[in-house]
Amino acid sequence: MDHQNEVQEVAQQQRIDNLDRNLLNALQQDARTPYAELAKRFEVSPATVHVRVEKLKQAGIITGTQVLLAPRPLGYQICCFIGINLKAAGDYPAVLAKLEALPEVIEAYYTTGHYSIFIKIMCRNIDALHRLLVDQIQSIEQIQSTETLLSLSQPIARQIQP
Amino acid sequence: MDHQNEVQEVAQQQRIDNLDRNLLNALQQDARTPYAELAKRFEVSPATVHVRVEKLKQAGIITGTQVLLAPRPLGYQICCFIGINLKAAGDYPAVLAKLEALPEVIEAYYTTGHYSIFIKIMCRNIDALHRLLVDQIQSIEQIQSTETLLSLSQPIARQIQP
DNA sequence: GATGAAAAAATTTGCGG
DNA sequence: CCGCAAATTTTTTCATC
């Protein structure tokens, strides 16, 4: 609404001090850590923690919080990546719209290199993957070819270091 | 570390009712939504919300919470994937250990298909990526070849549907 | 900016349906 | 398994440094 917001969205690299970095690191481990505990840990007052976290939100550095769900107990056994090549570069928006409609597509990247679009899939089992691939993905007319990388395990999973 | 998780994850598909699913969906959007608000939204008492969330944690379905950080304002401009081929399959643990030591490697997958190991990288700029690739990754002796996919944008980013 | 203390809100527990 | 209500903790505000 006012122009100050636009300026913030340009969001260049911000000044972040040590306390900010500590808070971000802690909240990356557990977004519900009580501010009182963070205050004790980093030897400031709970009010300061509160103010800093608010500022980090305002600055667009903290964009939200989420619970992490284990795929296995929810019945998701398969994680895979699919590299997609398009018939024409201009088909990108149309294909993306179709991928967005598939809940199993949890990430999509527009990439340079071997593929035009690169997606991450989570689905229940091999059968579901097979059907998804054949019925939903390879049947998209603008797709020329796909290549599947099946993930057998994910030994590293972490976030960027603030 | 990974193998202990696997044992727990043998945890087959759990009984999840509609309330559980609603709570998981809401907490995926915002892990700090007050239980009182969730209670109102789903027409149960706050205590019930609390009990359900605790059970979902006990069951290993909720594995944690985290804040989401915007890479850009923290100075991370580059996201890319690197497919790695090893000289010998047995080199996997040694290479993984070296990758784990690089903070820019935020995800690693053991995959079938074109590559042996597939990693996701976040780093500050092209120069940093160049140095990382040449000095830290391609110099790992057990690595035979790498292939880089640079991400230009990420139009889809979401989680699995409980 | 940071703080301590007060006010407001949310979490957590135990008892009774 | 649920909900009520009390007890405890946390979050949030604000005047002051």
XYZ file of N, CA, C and O in Angstrom, chain A residues 24-134:
444
model
N 17.953 -17.179 14.496
C 17.543 -17.893 13.275
C 17.976 -19.348 13.331
O 17.215 -20.245 12.985
N 19.186 -19.564 13.790
C 19.657 -20.945 13.892
C 18.797 -21.760 14.848
O 18.408 -22.889 14.542
N 18.505 -21.176 15.986
C 17.705 -21.899 16.972
C 16.307 -22.179 16.433
O 15.780 -23.287 16.593
N 15.727 -21.195 15.779
C 14.360 -21.361 15.291
C 14.292 -22.267 14.066
O 13.238 -22.802 13.737
N 15.403 -22.440 13.414
C 15.447 -23.427 12.324
C 15.397 -24.839 12.888
O 14.895 -25.752 12.250
N 15.959 -25.011 14.078
C 15.893 -26.326 14.720
C 14.500 -26.575 15.272
O 13.997 -27.685 15.228
N 13.919 -25.538 15.861
C 12.609 -25.684 16.492
C 11.924 -24.331 16.541
O 12.275 -23.472 17.348
N 10.947 -24.180 15.670
C 10.290 -22.882 15.514
C 9.437 -22.514 16.715
O 8.982 -21.390 16.828
N 9.211 -23.452 17.623
C 8.366 -23.149 18.778
C 9.168 -22.993 20.056
O 8.586 -22.989 21.143
N 10.449 -22.896 19.966
C 11.235 -22.635 21.181
C 10.709 -21.365 21.843
O 10.607 -20.334 21.194
N 10.363 -21.440 23.129
C 9.865 -20.240 23.822
C 10.905 -19.126 23.805
O 12.097 -19.390 23.977
N 10.422 -17.891 23.612
C 11.338 -16.760 23.585
C 12.083 -16.642 24.908
O 13.233 -16.200 24.941
N 11.445 -17.038 25.993
C 12.098 -16.965 27.299
C 13.340 -17.857 27.326
O 14.374 -17.494 27.881
N 13.218 -19.005 26.692
C 14.367 -19.913 26.676
C 15.484 -19.367 25.780
O 16.667 -19.431 26.135
N 15.100 -18.838 24.646
C 16.098 -18.232 23.764
C 16.788 -17.071 24.480
O 18.007 -16.887 24.357
N 15.991 -16.323 25.224
C 16.539 -15.179 25.955
C 17.609 -15.648 26.933
O 18.705 -15.083 27.005
N 17.307 -16.713 27.674
C 18.278 -17.246 28.618
C 19.519 -17.720 27.873
O 20.646 -17.395 28.219
N 19.288 -18.477 26.810
C 20.405 -19.077 26.089
C 21.359 -18.010 25.553
O 22.568 -18.171 25.603
N 20.812 -16.916 25.061
C 21.667 -15.911 24.425
C 21.861 -14.685 25.301
O 22.392 -13.670 24.855
N 21.398 -14.790 26.546
C 21.650 -13.763 27.549
C 21.151 -12.384 27.145
O 21.886 -11.397 27.192
N 19.898 -12.369 26.721
C 19.206 -11.100 26.529
C 17.820 -11.262 27.176
O 17.519 -12.316 27.722
N 17.015 -10.221 27.111
C 15.693 -10.323 27.724
C 14.709 -10.936 26.728
O 14.913 -10.841 25.514
N 13.651 -11.545 27.244
C 12.630 -12.085 26.356
C 12.053 -11.010 25.436
O 11.729 -11.293 24.279
N 11.963 -9.796 25.942
C 11.423 -8.717 25.107
C 12.317 -8.473 23.903
O 11.834 -8.230 22.787
N 13.598 -8.546 24.105
C 14.531 -8.349 22.995
C 14.372 -9.449 21.947
O 14.347 -9.177 20.740
N 14.231 -10.663 22.415
C 14.019 -11.760 21.472
C 12.777 -11.472 20.637
O 12.793 -11.578 19.406
N 11.746 -11.056 21.334
C 10.493 -10.779 20.631
C 10.672 -9.693 19.573
O 10.251 -9.843 18.422
N 11.325 -8.607 19.967
C 11.548 -7.500 19.030
C 12.369 -7.961 17.829
O 12.039 -7.654 16.677
N 13.427 -8.718 18.083
C 14.280 -9.167 16.983
C 13.543 -10.075 16.012
O 13.646 -9.920 14.794
N 12.789 -10.993 16.561
C 12.069 -11.908 15.678
C 11.050 -11.136 14.840
O 10.916 -11.380 13.627
N 10.374 -10.180 15.445
C 9.434 -9.362 14.674
C 10.142 -8.640 13.534
O 9.643 -8.578 12.416
N 11.310 -8.113 13.836
C 12.052 -7.395 12.798
C 12.478 -8.326 11.676
O 12.444 -7.947 10.503
N 12.861 -9.515 12.041
C 13.264 -10.478 11.011
C 12.077 -10.860 10.129
O 12.237 -11.108 8.932
N 10.895 -10.866 10.724
C 9.699 -11.111 9.912
C 9.444 -9.916 8.997
O 9.189 -10.084 7.804
N 9.479 -8.724 9.569
C 9.238 -7.512 8.776
C 10.203 -7.423 7.609
O 9.851 -7.013 6.510
N 11.446 -7.788 7.865
C 12.482 -7.670 6.836
C 12.329 -8.737 5.760
O 13.076 -8.759 4.788
N 11.384 -9.645 5.954
C 11.188 -10.700 4.961
C 12.213 -11.808 5.047
O 12.347 -12.608 4.118
N 12.921 -11.868 6.146
C 13.924 -12.929 6.294
C 13.261 -14.194 6.821
O 13.470 -15.280 6.300
N 12.426 -14.022 7.842
C 11.577 -15.138 8.269
C 10.285 -15.046 7.471
O 9.560 -14.071 7.563
N 10.023 -16.066 6.680
C 8.827 -15.998 5.832
C 7.681 -16.850 6.370
O 6.577 -16.784 5.844
N 7.944 -17.636 7.389
C 6.872 -18.446 7.943
C 7.430 -19.551 8.809
O 8.639 -19.616 9.066
N 6.543 -20.394 9.289
C 6.966 -21.558 10.067
C 6.175 -22.756 9.563
O 5.080 -22.596 9.025
N 6.726 -23.934 9.755
C 5.956 -25.121 9.395
C 6.367 -26.321 10.224
O 7.482 -26.379 10.720
N 5.417 -27.214 10.415
C 5.765 -28.484 11.035
C 6.399 -29.363 9.965
O 6.075 -29.260 8.786
N 7.303 -30.210 10.388
C 7.907 -31.179 9.480
C 7.206 -32.505 9.659
O 7.031 -32.976 10.785
N 6.782 -33.091 8.565
C 6.063 -34.356 8.618
C 6.941 -35.470 8.089
O 7.639 -35.301 7.081
N 6.896 -36.603 8.759
C 7.621 -37.774 8.272
C 6.802 -38.423 7.169
O 5.646 -38.786 7.391
N 7.368 -38.575 6.000
C 6.602 -39.138 4.886
C 6.158 -40.587 5.138
O 5.010 -40.941 4.878
N 7.040 -41.396 5.684
C 6.762 -42.821 5.854
C 5.475 -43.112 6.614
O 4.583 -43.775 6.069
N 5.322 -42.632 7.854
C 4.106 -42.985 8.591
C 2.836 -42.439 7.952
O 1.742 -42.909 8.244
N 2.988 -41.464 7.074
C 1.805 -40.964 6.362
C 1.544 -41.754 5.091
O 0.622 -41.461 4.338
N 2.393 -42.769 4.862
C 2.128 -43.632 3.722
C 2.869 -43.245 2.452
O 2.598 -43.788 1.392
N 3.803 -42.312 2.562
C 4.573 -41.922 1.385
C 5.906 -42.668 1.374
O 6.776 -42.416 2.196
N 6.049 -43.578 0.464
C 7.261 -44.394 0.426
C 8.232 -43.938 -0.647
O 9.399 -44.276 -0.606
N 7.730 -43.225 -1.614
C 8.553 -42.918 -2.781
C 8.884 -41.439 -2.879
O 8.004 -40.578 -2.805
N 10.172 -41.160 -3.023
C 10.629 -39.814 -3.343
C 11.434 -39.909 -4.625
O 12.324 -40.755 -4.730
N 11.104 -39.097 -5.593
C 11.920 -39.112 -6.796
C 11.959 -37.757 -7.476
O 11.163 -36.860 -7.170
N 12.918 -37.613 -8.342
C 13.054 -36.410 -9.149
C 12.793 -36.771 -10.600
O 13.166 -37.865 -11.039
N 12.185 -35.854 -11.307
C 11.971 -36.080 -12.732
C 12.486 -34.877 -13.510
O 12.073 -33.737 -13.236
N 13.395 -35.146 -14.411
C 13.869 -34.107 -15.325
C 12.988 -34.114 -16.558
O 12.706 -35.176 -17.118
N 12.520 -32.952 -16.933
C 11.566 -32.853 -18.038
C 12.146 -31.999 -19.158
O 12.696 -30.928 -18.897
N 12.013 -32.494 -20.368
C 12.360 -31.665 -21.519
C 11.117 -31.345 -22.313
O 10.252 -32.204 -22.530
N 11.021 -30.085 -22.706
C 9.838 -29.610 -23.415
C 10.082 -29.629 -24.915
O 11.228 -29.568 -25.370
N 8.997 -29.681 -25.644
C 9.122 -29.606 -27.102
C 9.569 -28.211 -27.504
O 10.380 -28.035 -28.401
N 9.038 -27.193 -26.828
C 9.418 -25.815 -27.118
C 9.520 -25.046 -25.810
O 8.730 -25.280 -24.889
N 10.471 -24.147 -25.735
C 10.696 -23.413 -24.489
C 9.452 -22.638 -24.063
O 9.148 -22.503 -22.887
N 8.695 -22.183 -25.041
C 7.515 -21.388 -24.734
C 6.391 -22.172 -24.078
O 5.414 -21.604 -23.593
N 6.513 -23.477 -24.043
C 5.481 -24.313 -23.426
C 5.553 -24.326 -21.907
O 4.711 -24.920 -21.243
N 6.558 -23.682 -21.393
C 6.809 -23.706 -19.960
C 5.583 -23.362 -19.107
O 5.217 -24.149 -18.218
N 4.900 -22.240 -19.346
C 3.778 -21.901 -18.462
C 2.660 -22.935 -18.491
O 2.100 -23.277 -17.448
N 2.354 -23.438 -19.660
C 1.258 -24.410 -19.772
C 1.589 -25.685 -19.010
O 0.754 -26.238 -18.290
N 2.817 -26.142 -19.147
C 3.218 -27.368 -18.468
C 3.228 -27.158 -16.953
O 2.765 -27.998 -16.180
N 3.719 -26.002 -16.552
C 3.768 -25.714 -15.125
C 2.379 -25.742 -14.513
O 2.167 -26.288 -13.429
N 1.429 -25.179 -15.219
C 0.057 -25.162 -14.711
C -0.453 -26.583 -14.504
O -1.118 -26.880 -13.513
N -0.123 -27.475 -15.441
C -0.581 -28.861 -15.289
C 0.134 -29.564 -14.131
O -0.464 -30.369 -13.424
N 1.398 -29.263 -13.944
C 2.144 -29.884 -12.842
C 1.608 -29.405 -11.499
O 1.541 -30.160 -10.533
N 1.240 -28.146 -11.459
C 0.743 -27.563 -10.216
C -0.521 -28.276 -9.752
O -0.815 -28.322 -8.566
N -1.267 -28.799 -10.696
C -2.510 -29.475 -10.351
C -2.268 -30.868 -9.767
O -3.193 -31.496 -9.271
N -1.041 -31.342 -9.816
C -0.736 -32.671 -9.276
C -0.145 -32.526 -7.879
O 0.967 -32.020 -7.724
N -0.868 -32.964 -6.853
C -0.372 -32.751 -5.486
C 0.936 -33.487 -5.202
O 1.675 -33.112 -4.304
N 1.216 -34.525 -5.959
C 2.461 -35.267 -5.735
C 3.692 -34.465 -6.139
O 4.808 -34.783 -5.721
N 3.490 -33.465 -6.965
C 4.607 -32.603 -7.367
C 4.820 -31.578 -6.263
O 4.049 -30.627 -6.128
N 5.839 -31.772 -5.431
C 5.978 -30.868 -4.295
C 6.991 -29.752 -4.541
O 6.995 -28.767 -3.831
N 7.841 -29.907 -5.532
C 8.745 -28.821 -5.894
C 8.916 -28.830 -7.407
O 8.901 -29.879 -8.031
N 9.074 -27.646 -7.971
C 9.402 -27.561 -9.387
C 10.425 -26.453 -9.567
O 10.348 -25.416 -8.900
N 11.371 -26.703 -10.439
C 12.437 -25.747 -10.707
C 12.524 -25.538 -12.211
O 12.394 -26.485 -12.991
N 12.756 -24.298 -12.573
C 13.048 -23.977 -13.962
C 14.562 -23.958 -14.051
O 15.217 -23.212 -13.331
N 15.143 -24.821 -14.865
C 16.589 -24.998 -14.791
C 17.297 -24.837 -16.131
O 16.704 -25.026 -17.193
N 18.563 -24.490 -16.027
C 19.439 -24.584 -17.181
C 20.216 -25.885 -17.035
O 20.372 -26.396 -15.943
N 20.690 -26.387 -18.131
C 21.430 -27.636 -18.072
C 20.645 -28.699 -18.808
O 19.959 -28.419 -19.786
N 20.706 -29.893 -18.274
C 20.141 -31.028 -18.985
C 18.637 -30.971 -19.207
O 18.129 -31.531 -20.169
N 17.934 -30.356 -18.278
C 16.474 -30.379 -18.369
C 15.908 -28.968 -18.390
O 16.540 -28.025 -17.935
N 14.684 -28.838 -18.874
C 14.004 -27.536 -18.834
C 13.346 -27.330 -17.484
O 13.417 -26.275 -16.884
N 12.662 -28.365 -17.044
C 11.967 -28.313 -15.763
C 12.410 -29.517 -14.960
O 12.600 -30.614 -15.501
N 12.570 -29.279 -13.687
C 13.026 -30.352 -12.830
C 12.077 -30.393 -11.644
O 11.834 -29.371 -11.000
N 11.485 -31.547 -11.369
C 10.486 -31.594 -10.302
C 10.808 -32.667 -9.277
O 11.502 -33.645 -9.555
N 10.333 -32.443 -8.086
C 10.452 -33.435 -7.019
C 9.075 -34.001 -6.739
O 8.097 -33.252 -6.634
N 9.011 -35.299 -6.623
C 7.753 -36.018 -6.440
C 7.777 -36.786 -5.131
O 8.784 -37.406 -4.790
N 6.684 -36.739 -4.395
C 6.507 -37.668 -3.275
C 5.209 -38.409 -3.540
O 4.162 -37.771 -3.738
N 5.280 -39.749 -3.526
C 4.030 -40.487 -3.689
C 4.059 -41.789 -2.911
O 5.056 -42.122 -2.287
N 2.926 -42.487 -2.904
C 2.737 -43.543 -1.917
C 3.562 -44.787 -2.212
O 4.157 -45.354 -1.312
N 3.586 -45.201 -3.462
C 4.316 -46.421 -3.777
C 4.650 -46.438 -5.263
O 4.294 -45.531 -6.001
N 5.296 -47.507 -5.661
C 5.764 -47.593 -7.035
C 4.607 -47.571 -8.028
O 4.686 -46.940 -9.074
N 3.526 -48.222 -7.658
C 2.365 -48.209 -8.544
C 1.854 -46.802 -8.767
O 1.553 -46.408 -9.896
N 1.751 -46.058 -7.661
C 1.259 -44.689 -7.764
C 2.211 -43.865 -8.626
O 1.776 -43.034 -9.432
N 3.496 -44.114 -8.464
C 4.480 -43.385 -9.275
C 4.308 -43.723 -10.752
O 4.328 -42.851 -11.610
N 4.122 -44.993 -10.989
C 3.960 -45.453 -12.369
C 2.760 -44.782 -13.023
O 2.852 -44.222 -14.105
N 1.645 -44.821 -12.308
C 0.437 -44.199 -12.866
C 0.626 -42.701 -13.055
O 0.229 -42.132 -14.079
N 1.224 -42.063 -12.071
C 1.454 -40.617 -12.161
C 2.280 -40.286 -13.392
O 1.962 -39.377 -14.167
N 3.338 -41.052 -13.548
C 4.270 -40.782 -14.638
C 3.594 -40.970 -15.996
O 3.644 -40.098 -16.860
N 2.946 -42.101 -16.137
C 2.372 -42.424 -17.446
C 1.095 -41.631 -17.719
O 0.952 -41.003 -18.769
